[in-house]
Short mmCIF file of C-alpha atoms in Angstrom, two decimals:
data_model
loop_
_atom_site.label_atom_id
_atom_site.label_comp_id
_atom_site.label_asym_id
_atom_site.label_seq_id
_atom_site.Cartn_x
_atom_site.Cartn_y
_atom_site.Cartn_z
CA MET A 1 14.34 28.55 6.62
CA SER A 2 11.32 27.46 8.69
CA LYS A 3 11.48 24.73 11.30
CA LYS A 4 9.21 22.56 9.13
CA THR A 5 11.59 22.93 6.17
CA GLU A 6 14.54 22.12 8.39
CA VAL A 7 12.96 18.83 9.51
CA ALA A 8 12.16 17.90 5.90
CA ASN A 9 15.83 18.24 5.05
CA ARG A 10 16.96 15.88 7.82
CA GLN A 11 17.75 12.19 7.42
CA LEU A 12 14.80 9.82 7.04
CA ASP A 13 14.81 8.41 10.56
CA THR A 14 14.92 11.92 12.00
CA GLN A 15 12.03 13.00 9.76
CA LEU A 16 9.86 10.13 10.97
CA VAL A 17 10.35 11.17 14.58
CA HIS A 18 9.79 14.92 14.11
CA LEU A 19 7.51 15.51 11.10
CA GLY A 20 4.03 16.82 11.92
CA ARG A 21 4.91 17.79 15.47
CA ASN A 22 4.03 21.33 16.52
CA ARG A 23 4.31 22.34 20.17
CA GLU A 24 1.71 25.06 19.74
CA ASP A 25 -0.89 22.55 18.50
CA SER A 26 -0.07 19.91 21.11
CA ALA A 27 0.41 22.14 24.19
CA GLY A 28 3.87 20.66 24.63
CA PHE A 29 2.81 17.01 24.54
CA VAL A 30 5.02 14.76 22.41
CA ASN A 31 2.17 13.23 20.40
CA VAL A 32 -0.35 15.37 18.53
CA PRO A 33 -3.65 15.16 20.45
CA VAL A 34 -6.77 13.65 18.94
CA ASN A 35 -9.14 16.41 17.80
CA ARG A 36 -12.68 15.05 18.03
CA GLY A 37 -14.81 17.75 16.54
CA SER A 38 -17.04 18.68 13.65
CA THR A 39 -18.04 22.28 14.35
CA VAL A 40 -15.56 25.14 14.33
CA LEU A 41 -16.81 28.40 15.85
CA PHE A 42 -16.18 31.60 13.91
CA PRO A 43 -15.55 34.89 15.70
CA ASP A 44 -18.06 36.80 13.57
CA VAL A 45 -20.33 36.63 10.50
CA GLN A 46 -17.72 38.31 8.33
CA SER A 47 -15.35 35.40 8.94
CA MET A 48 -18.07 32.93 8.00
CA GLU A 49 -18.72 34.80 4.76
CA ASP A 50 -14.99 34.91 3.96
CA PRO A 51 -13.40 31.91 5.70
CA SER A 52 -10.02 32.37 4.01
CA SER A 53 -8.72 34.06 7.14
CA MET A 54 -9.54 31.00 9.27
CA ARG A 55 -7.08 28.15 9.72
CA TYR A 56 -9.95 25.70 10.27
CA THR A 57 -13.57 25.99 9.19
CA TYR A 58 -15.04 22.51 9.73
CA GLY A 59 -13.78 19.25 11.17
CA LEU A 60 -14.05 17.43 7.86
CA GLN A 61 -11.65 19.79 6.09
CA GLY A 62 -8.92 20.23 8.66
CA SER A 63 -7.61 19.99 12.19
CA PRO A 64 -4.17 19.98 13.78
CA LEU A 65 -4.17 16.16 13.66
CA ILE A 66 -5.21 16.04 9.99
CA GLU A 67 -2.50 18.55 9.12
CA ALA A 68 0.11 16.65 11.11
CA LEU A 69 -0.47 13.31 9.37
CA GLN A 70 -1.02 14.83 5.92
CA SER A 71 2.16 16.88 6.09
CA THR A 72 4.18 13.93 7.38
CA ILE A 73 3.08 11.64 4.55
CA ASN A 74 3.37 14.40 1.96
CA THR A 75 6.96 15.17 2.95
CA LEU A 76 7.90 11.49 2.73
CA GLU A 77 6.14 11.16 -0.64
CA GLU A 78 7.67 14.42 -1.96
CA ALA A 79 4.26 15.16 -3.48
CA ALA A 80 2.28 18.26 -4.34
CA GLY A 81 -0.44 17.27 -1.90
CA THR A 82 -1.84 14.38 0.12
CA VAL A 83 -5.34 13.46 1.30
CA LEU A 84 -6.46 10.97 3.96
CA VAL A 85 -9.28 8.44 3.54
CA PRO A 86 -11.00 5.82 5.72
CA SER A 87 -9.35 2.71 4.23
CA GLY A 88 -6.73 1.36 1.86
CA LEU A 89 -9.44 0.42 -0.64
CA MET A 90 -10.73 4.00 -0.64
CA ALA A 91 -7.17 5.11 -1.35
CA VAL A 92 -7.31 2.94 -4.47
CA THR A 93 -10.73 4.02 -5.69
CA LEU A 94 -10.42 7.76 -4.99
CA PRO A 95 -7.75 8.56 -7.63
CA LEU A 96 -9.58 6.36 -10.13
CA LEU A 97 -12.73 8.41 -9.53
CA ALA A 98 -10.79 11.68 -9.50
CA VAL A 99 -9.80 11.39 -13.16
CA ALA A 100 -12.60 9.18 -14.51
CA GLN A 101 -14.60 10.31 -17.52
CA PRO A 102 -17.07 8.26 -19.57
CA GLY A 103 -15.37 6.49 -22.45
CA MET A 104 -11.98 6.27 -20.77
CA ARG A 105 -9.94 3.07 -20.64
CA ALA A 106 -8.42 1.81 -17.40
CA LEU A 107 -5.43 -0.53 -17.70
CA ILE A 108 -5.21 -2.73 -14.60
CA PRO A 109 -2.63 -5.48 -13.90
CA ASP A 110 -4.06 -8.97 -13.84
CA ASN A 111 -2.54 -9.67 -10.40
CA VAL A 112 -4.18 -6.62 -8.82
CA TYR A 113 -5.59 -6.56 -5.28
CA TRP A 114 -8.95 -8.30 -5.65
CA PRO A 115 -11.18 -5.45 -4.34
CA THR A 116 -9.62 -3.15 -6.96
CA ARG A 117 -10.81 -5.56 -9.65
CA ARG A 118 -14.23 -5.73 -8.03
CA PHE A 119 -14.49 -1.93 -8.14
CA CYS A 120 -13.44 -1.76 -11.80
CA ASP A 121 -15.84 -4.51 -12.85
CA GLY A 122 -18.65 -2.96 -10.82
CA LEU A 123 -18.94 0.77 -10.20
CA PHE A 124 -16.35 1.81 -12.76
CA ALA A 125 -18.14 -0.16 -15.49
CA ARG A 126 -21.44 1.52 -14.58
CA LEU A 127 -19.74 4.89 -15.02
CA GLY A 128 -18.82 3.99 -18.59
CA ILE A 129 -15.16 3.17 -18.02
CA GLU A 130 -13.71 0.25 -19.93
CA THR A 131 -11.29 -1.88 -17.90
CA VAL A 132 -8.59 -3.86 -19.69
CA TYR A 133 -6.50 -6.26 -17.62
CA TYR A 134 -2.89 -6.68 -18.66
CA ASP A 135 -0.12 -9.14 -17.92
CA PRO A 136 1.82 -7.62 -15.00
CA LEU A 137 5.08 -8.40 -16.82
CA ILE A 138 4.03 -6.69 -20.05
CA GLY A 139 6.59 -3.90 -19.68
CA ALA A 140 6.91 -1.70 -22.77
CA GLY A 141 4.26 -3.84 -24.46
CA ILE A 142 1.67 -1.76 -22.59
CA GLU A 143 2.01 0.73 -25.45
CA ALA A 144 -0.30 -1.43 -27.58
CA LEU A 145 -3.11 -1.00 -25.03
CA LEU A 146 -2.80 2.79 -24.83
CA LEU A 147 -5.09 3.84 -27.67
CA PRO A 148 -4.27 7.20 -29.32
CA ASP A 149 -7.91 8.28 -29.56
CA ARG A 150 -8.90 7.52 -25.96
CA LYS A 151 -7.70 8.89 -22.64
CA SER A 152 -6.33 6.13 -20.45
CA ILE A 153 -5.53 5.36 -16.84
CA LEU A 154 -2.52 3.18 -16.12
CA PHE A 155 -2.72 1.48 -12.73
CA THR A 156 -0.07 -0.79 -11.25
CA GLU A 157 1.15 -2.44 -8.06
CA ALA A 158 4.77 -3.09 -7.20
CA PRO A 159 5.02 -5.96 -6.57
CA GLY A 160 1.67 -7.48 -7.47
CA SER A 161 -0.75 -8.98 -4.98
CA ASN A 162 -0.32 -12.60 -3.90
CA THR A 163 2.18 -13.65 -6.60
CA PHE A 164 4.61 -10.71 -6.28
CA GLU A 165 5.59 -10.10 -9.89
CA MET A 166 7.70 -6.95 -10.14
CA PRO A 167 6.52 -4.75 -13.03
CA ASP A 168 8.93 -2.75 -15.16
CA LEU A 169 7.85 0.60 -13.76
CA PRO A 170 10.15 2.78 -15.92
CA ALA A 171 8.86 1.09 -19.10
CA LEU A 172 5.23 1.45 -18.03
CA LEU A 173 5.73 5.10 -17.12
CA ALA A 174 7.49 5.92 -20.39
CA ALA A 175 4.67 4.45 -22.47
CA ALA A 176 1.99 6.09 -20.34
CA LYS A 177 3.62 9.52 -20.52
CA ALA A 178 3.94 9.27 -24.30
CA ALA A 179 0.18 8.60 -24.45
CA ASP A 180 -0.63 11.34 -21.87
CA ALA A 181 -2.29 8.74 -19.61
CA TRP A 182 -3.00 9.20 -15.94
CA THR A 183 -0.67 7.02 -13.86
CA MET A 184 -1.17 5.60 -10.39
CA ILE A 185 0.50 2.96 -8.24
CA ASP A 186 -0.43 1.08 -5.10
CA ASN A 187 2.87 1.50 -3.27
CA THR A 188 1.84 -0.06 0.05
CA TRP A 189 4.41 -2.90 -0.11
CA ALA A 190 7.39 -0.56 -0.47
CA THR A 191 6.05 2.51 1.37
CA PRO A 192 7.63 5.88 0.49
CA LEU A 193 10.66 4.77 2.50
CA LEU A 194 11.74 2.41 -0.29
CA TYR A 195 10.14 4.03 -3.35
CA LYS A 196 8.73 7.50 -4.03
CA PRO A 197 6.28 7.26 -6.96
CA VAL A 198 5.58 10.96 -7.51
CA PRO A 199 9.23 12.01 -8.02
CA ALA A 200 9.58 8.91 -10.23
CA GLY A 201 6.84 10.24 -12.50
CA PHE A 202 3.53 8.82 -11.25
CA ASP A 203 0.51 11.09 -10.88
CA PHE A 204 -0.81 9.29 -7.79
CA SER A 205 0.85 7.32 -5.00
CA ILE A 206 -1.52 5.09 -3.03
CA GLN A 207 -0.93 3.83 0.49
CA ALA A 208 -3.04 1.49 2.60
CA GLY A 209 -1.96 3.06 5.87
CA THR A 210 -3.72 0.17 7.57
CA LYS A 211 -0.58 -1.84 6.85
CA TYR A 212 2.90 -0.50 7.63
CA PHE A 213 1.99 3.08 8.51
CA ALA A 214 -0.23 2.14 11.47
CA GLY A 215 1.66 -1.12 11.92
CA HIS A 216 -0.35 -2.67 14.75
CA SER A 217 -3.44 -4.17 13.07
CA ASP A 218 -5.76 -1.76 14.86
CA ALA A 219 -6.59 0.99 12.36
CA LEU A 220 -8.22 1.32 8.94
CA ILE A 221 -6.81 4.28 7.00
CA GLY A 222 -5.41 5.21 3.61
CA SER A 223 -3.65 8.07 1.88
CA VAL A 224 -3.27 9.33 -1.66
CA SER A 225 -0.48 11.67 -2.72
CA ALA A 226 -0.49 13.50 -6.03
CA SER A 227 1.74 15.21 -8.54
CA GLU A 228 1.32 18.88 -9.43
CA ARG A 229 -0.86 18.10 -12.44
CA ALA A 230 -3.07 15.67 -10.50
CA TRP A 231 -3.44 17.51 -7.21
CA LYS A 232 -6.44 19.67 -8.13
CA ALA A 233 -8.44 16.68 -9.37
CA LEU A 234 -7.59 14.67 -6.26
CA SER A 235 -8.29 17.39 -3.69
CA SER A 236 -11.57 18.52 -5.26
CA THR A 237 -12.90 14.95 -5.58
CA HIS A 238 -11.87 14.21 -1.99
CA GLN A 239 -13.83 17.27 -0.85
CA GLN A 240 -16.86 16.58 -3.06
CA LEU A 241 -17.17 13.04 -1.72
CA GLY A 242 -16.93 14.26 1.87
CA LEU A 243 -14.05 11.95 2.70
CA GLN A 244 -11.80 11.97 5.72
CA ALA A 245 -10.09 9.37 7.88
CA GLY A 246 -11.31 8.84 11.43
CA THR A 247 -9.64 10.84 14.18
CA GLU A 248 -8.57 7.82 16.23
CA GLU A 249 -7.19 6.15 13.11
CA MET A 250 -5.20 9.24 12.18
CA PHE A 251 -3.68 9.34 15.65
CA LEU A 252 -2.73 5.65 15.48
CA ALA A 253 -1.24 6.00 11.98
CA LEU A 254 0.82 9.04 12.97
CA ARG A 255 2.04 7.29 16.10
CA GLY A 256 2.89 4.19 14.08
CA MET A 257 4.93 6.16 11.59
CA ARG A 258 7.36 7.21 14.32
CA THR A 259 8.68 3.63 14.35
CA LEU A 260 8.09 2.83 10.67
CA SER A 261 11.74 2.75 9.69
CA VAL A 262 12.88 0.37 12.41
CA ARG A 263 9.83 -1.86 12.02
CA LEU A 264 10.21 -2.08 8.25
CA ALA A 265 13.87 -3.00 8.57
CA ARG A 266 12.99 -5.82 10.97
CA HIS A 267 10.13 -7.03 8.75
CA GLU A 268 12.50 -7.01 5.78
CA ALA A 269 15.31 -8.89 7.50
CA SER A 270 13.01 -11.52 8.98
CA ALA A 271 11.13 -12.03 5.71
CA LEU A 272 14.35 -12.54 3.77
CA ASP A 273 15.53 -15.02 6.40
CA MET A 274 12.24 -16.91 6.10
CA ALA A 275 12.29 -16.77 2.30
CA HIS A 276 15.84 -18.16 2.05
CA TRP A 277 14.95 -20.92 4.51
CA LEU A 278 11.79 -21.84 2.62
CA CYS A 279 13.90 -22.24 -0.53
CA THR A 280 15.57 -25.21 1.22
CA GLN A 281 12.33 -26.97 2.15
CA PRO A 282 11.04 -29.86 0.00
CA PHE A 283 7.41 -28.91 0.65
CA VAL A 284 8.05 -25.63 -1.20
CA LYS A 285 7.91 -25.63 -4.98
CA ARG A 286 9.23 -22.07 -5.24
CA VAL A 287 9.34 -18.84 -3.25
CA LEU A 288 7.75 -15.67 -4.61
CA HIS A 289 9.87 -12.83 -3.24
CA PRO A 290 11.35 -10.14 -5.52
CA GLY A 291 14.18 -9.60 -3.04
CA LEU A 292 15.65 -13.05 -3.75
CA PRO A 293 18.52 -13.12 -6.29
CA ASP A 294 16.89 -15.86 -8.40
CA ASP A 295 13.52 -14.09 -8.59
CA PRO A 296 12.68 -12.70 -12.08
CA GLY A 297 11.99 -9.29 -10.52
CA TYR A 298 15.20 -9.10 -8.51
CA ALA A 299 17.11 -6.71 -10.79
CA LEU A 300 14.15 -4.31 -10.96
CA THR A 301 13.69 -4.48 -7.19
CA GLN A 302 17.34 -3.67 -6.68
CA SER A 303 17.27 -0.66 -8.99
CA LEU A 304 13.86 0.72 -8.01
CA PHE A 305 13.86 0.06 -4.27
CA GLY A 306 17.58 0.51 -3.62
CA GLY A 307 18.05 -3.16 -2.83
CA ARG A 308 15.39 -3.05 -0.10
CA SER A 309 12.23 -5.08 0.38
CA SER A 310 9.48 -5.51 2.96
CA GLY A 311 7.90 -8.28 4.98
CA LEU A 312 5.25 -9.71 2.65
CA PHE A 313 5.90 -12.55 0.21
CA ALA A 314 4.54 -15.98 -0.74
CA PHE A 315 5.52 -19.49 -1.64
CA VAL A 316 4.06 -22.13 -3.93
CA LEU A 317 3.34 -25.34 -2.05
CA ASP A 318 4.57 -28.58 -3.60
CA GLY A 319 1.29 -30.26 -2.76
CA ASN A 320 -2.43 -29.88 -3.23
CA ARG A 321 -4.87 -27.34 -1.87
CA GLU A 322 -6.23 -29.69 0.79
CA GLN A 323 -2.71 -30.15 2.15
CA ALA A 324 -2.29 -26.37 2.16
CA ARG A 325 -5.49 -26.02 4.19
CA GLU A 326 -4.34 -28.68 6.66
CA MET A 327 -0.96 -27.00 7.03
CA LEU A 328 -2.41 -23.55 7.69
CA ASN A 329 -5.06 -24.87 10.08
CA THR A 330 -2.28 -26.31 12.25
CA LEU A 331 -0.31 -23.07 12.57
CA GLU A 332 -0.18 -21.43 16.00
CA LEU A 333 2.08 -18.38 15.60
CA PHE A 334 0.87 -17.45 12.13
CA GLY A 335 -2.64 -16.07 12.39
CA LEU A 336 -5.08 -16.74 9.56
CA GLY A 337 -6.22 -13.29 8.60
CA TYR A 338 -6.34 -10.73 5.82
CA SER A 339 -4.33 -7.53 5.79
CA TRP A 340 -0.65 -7.43 6.74
CA GLY A 341 2.06 -5.10 8.01
CA GLY A 342 1.29 -5.56 11.70
CA TYR A 343 3.61 -6.79 14.41
CA GLU A 344 2.18 -10.32 14.20
CA SER A 345 2.76 -12.88 11.45
CA LEU A 346 -0.14 -13.89 9.20
CA ALA A 347 -0.76 -16.58 6.60
CA VAL A 348 -3.33 -16.66 3.80
CA LEU A 349 -4.11 -19.37 1.27
CA ALA A 350 -4.49 -17.25 -1.86
CA GLN A 351 -7.56 -17.64 -4.03
CA LEU A 352 -6.42 -16.99 -7.58
CA ASP A 353 -8.99 -18.86 -9.66
CA HIS A 354 -11.51 -15.99 -9.69
CA CYS A 355 -9.14 -13.05 -10.09
CA ARG A 356 -6.79 -13.85 -12.98
CA THR A 357 -8.14 -13.51 -16.50
CA VAL A 358 -5.04 -12.77 -18.59
CA SER A 359 -2.18 -14.47 -16.76
CA ARG A 360 -3.87 -17.61 -15.46
CA TRP A 361 -2.28 -19.28 -12.44
CA SER A 362 -1.63 -23.02 -12.61
CA ASP A 363 1.54 -23.41 -10.55
CA GLY A 364 0.04 -24.86 -7.38
CA PRO A 365 -1.40 -23.49 -4.13
CA VAL A 366 0.03 -20.11 -3.08
CA VAL A 367 0.54 -19.37 0.60
CA ARG A 368 1.08 -15.70 1.37
CA LEU A 369 3.04 -14.84 4.49
CA SER A 370 3.25 -11.55 6.34
CA ILE A 371 6.29 -11.81 8.57
CA GLY A 372 5.87 -9.99 11.86
CA LEU A 373 8.28 -9.24 14.67
CA GLU A 374 8.52 -12.72 16.19
CA ASP A 375 11.78 -14.67 16.27
CA THR A 376 12.16 -16.42 12.92
CA ALA A 377 13.32 -19.66 14.60
CA ASP A 378 9.87 -19.95 16.16
CA LEU A 379 8.14 -19.10 12.88
CA LYS A 380 10.12 -21.78 11.06
CA ALA A 381 9.20 -24.36 13.69
CA ASP A 382 5.54 -23.38 13.32
CA LEU A 383 5.66 -23.94 9.54
CA LEU A 384 7.49 -27.25 9.96
CA LYS A 385 4.83 -28.45 12.37
CA GLY A 386 2.13 -27.45 9.91
CA ALA A 387 3.86 -29.17 7.02
CA ALA A 388 4.29 -32.38 9.02
CA GLN A 389 0.63 -32.34 10.01
CA ALA A 390 -0.30 -32.07 6.33
CA GLY A 391 1.92 -35.00 5.42
CA LEU A 392 4.43 -32.86 3.56
CA PRO A 393 8.16 -33.60 3.55
CA THR A 394 10.58 -31.24 5.32
CA ALA A 395 14.35 -30.84 5.36
CA ASP A 396 14.31 -30.97 9.15
CA GLY A 397 12.83 -34.41 9.55
#
């Protein structure tokens, strides 16, 4: 058994510390060095004519750093292969492009990440792909949208963006497999630590490594992992498009993954603490967190994610949008910014009016929170101050 295989068989926390590390490639340094290079020099013309004998042939295709991060993610995903891309959005669009053919039908959940919808309504439509948006809670009813005479793509998120509905993944997969559809999931919320899509039956597992993988709000990167049947389409499209993540970003993502397990556990615990507390506040109409026992997606979350969750959720404000703006503008510890998964807490006032066409949202303003590594007592005080400034009632005064 090789050393690489031995590490892959260790417990998860041990894997995160040791995967991708090779003393020969790093000259003994703990972290894999950044390889900034495009050109690889060949020893002779014969090697250039038959590069199969060369470990590396060009900086775009491979380097010790690329191999280290790819192999780390691929082991965690238990996939046939993994590629790296420059952003989370590229991780979404690459598998869609990898299997796209004119006349296909793409089934996309109505609560999908907004740039995914923008891509489907824009470039995908120009390529002759029909996009059909479905209710994220459709479950086995998705069968009616999988036409027998047309090849389909089934895309999902678990949970969905902004409003955090938990889809019935086993039911969606069963219907998609019966129709021989391509299946892909944006698994950024759970990461492969909580859910492994490829062993579960998905063709593609998508990660915005910008979020929890890198974990420090300083890198844009994504990854896509594939099943055996999907790997050739993914790897060839990745090569044809000339895609690769940046070297600095790969280094930061790989470094971030060493602490992923402990960070995710802290994000999870703090988010659940905040979610339970928000349930007691009169300025909150309801909390949208599939890890809460009274959430409609709780049972699915328990079974699919082993009772785990992460640090991103939302709440519906019992007030109007102007009060929501006033509340968020007062916050000091919660930054107002997109993305999530970093060490700092963030708040976003969700804009749902332009990105829901099947399951319209009319339940009040939605405030999305990414809970960072601060003390939750301070985060609660920050929200209370914001609520008071907006004229909203609180349970603490």
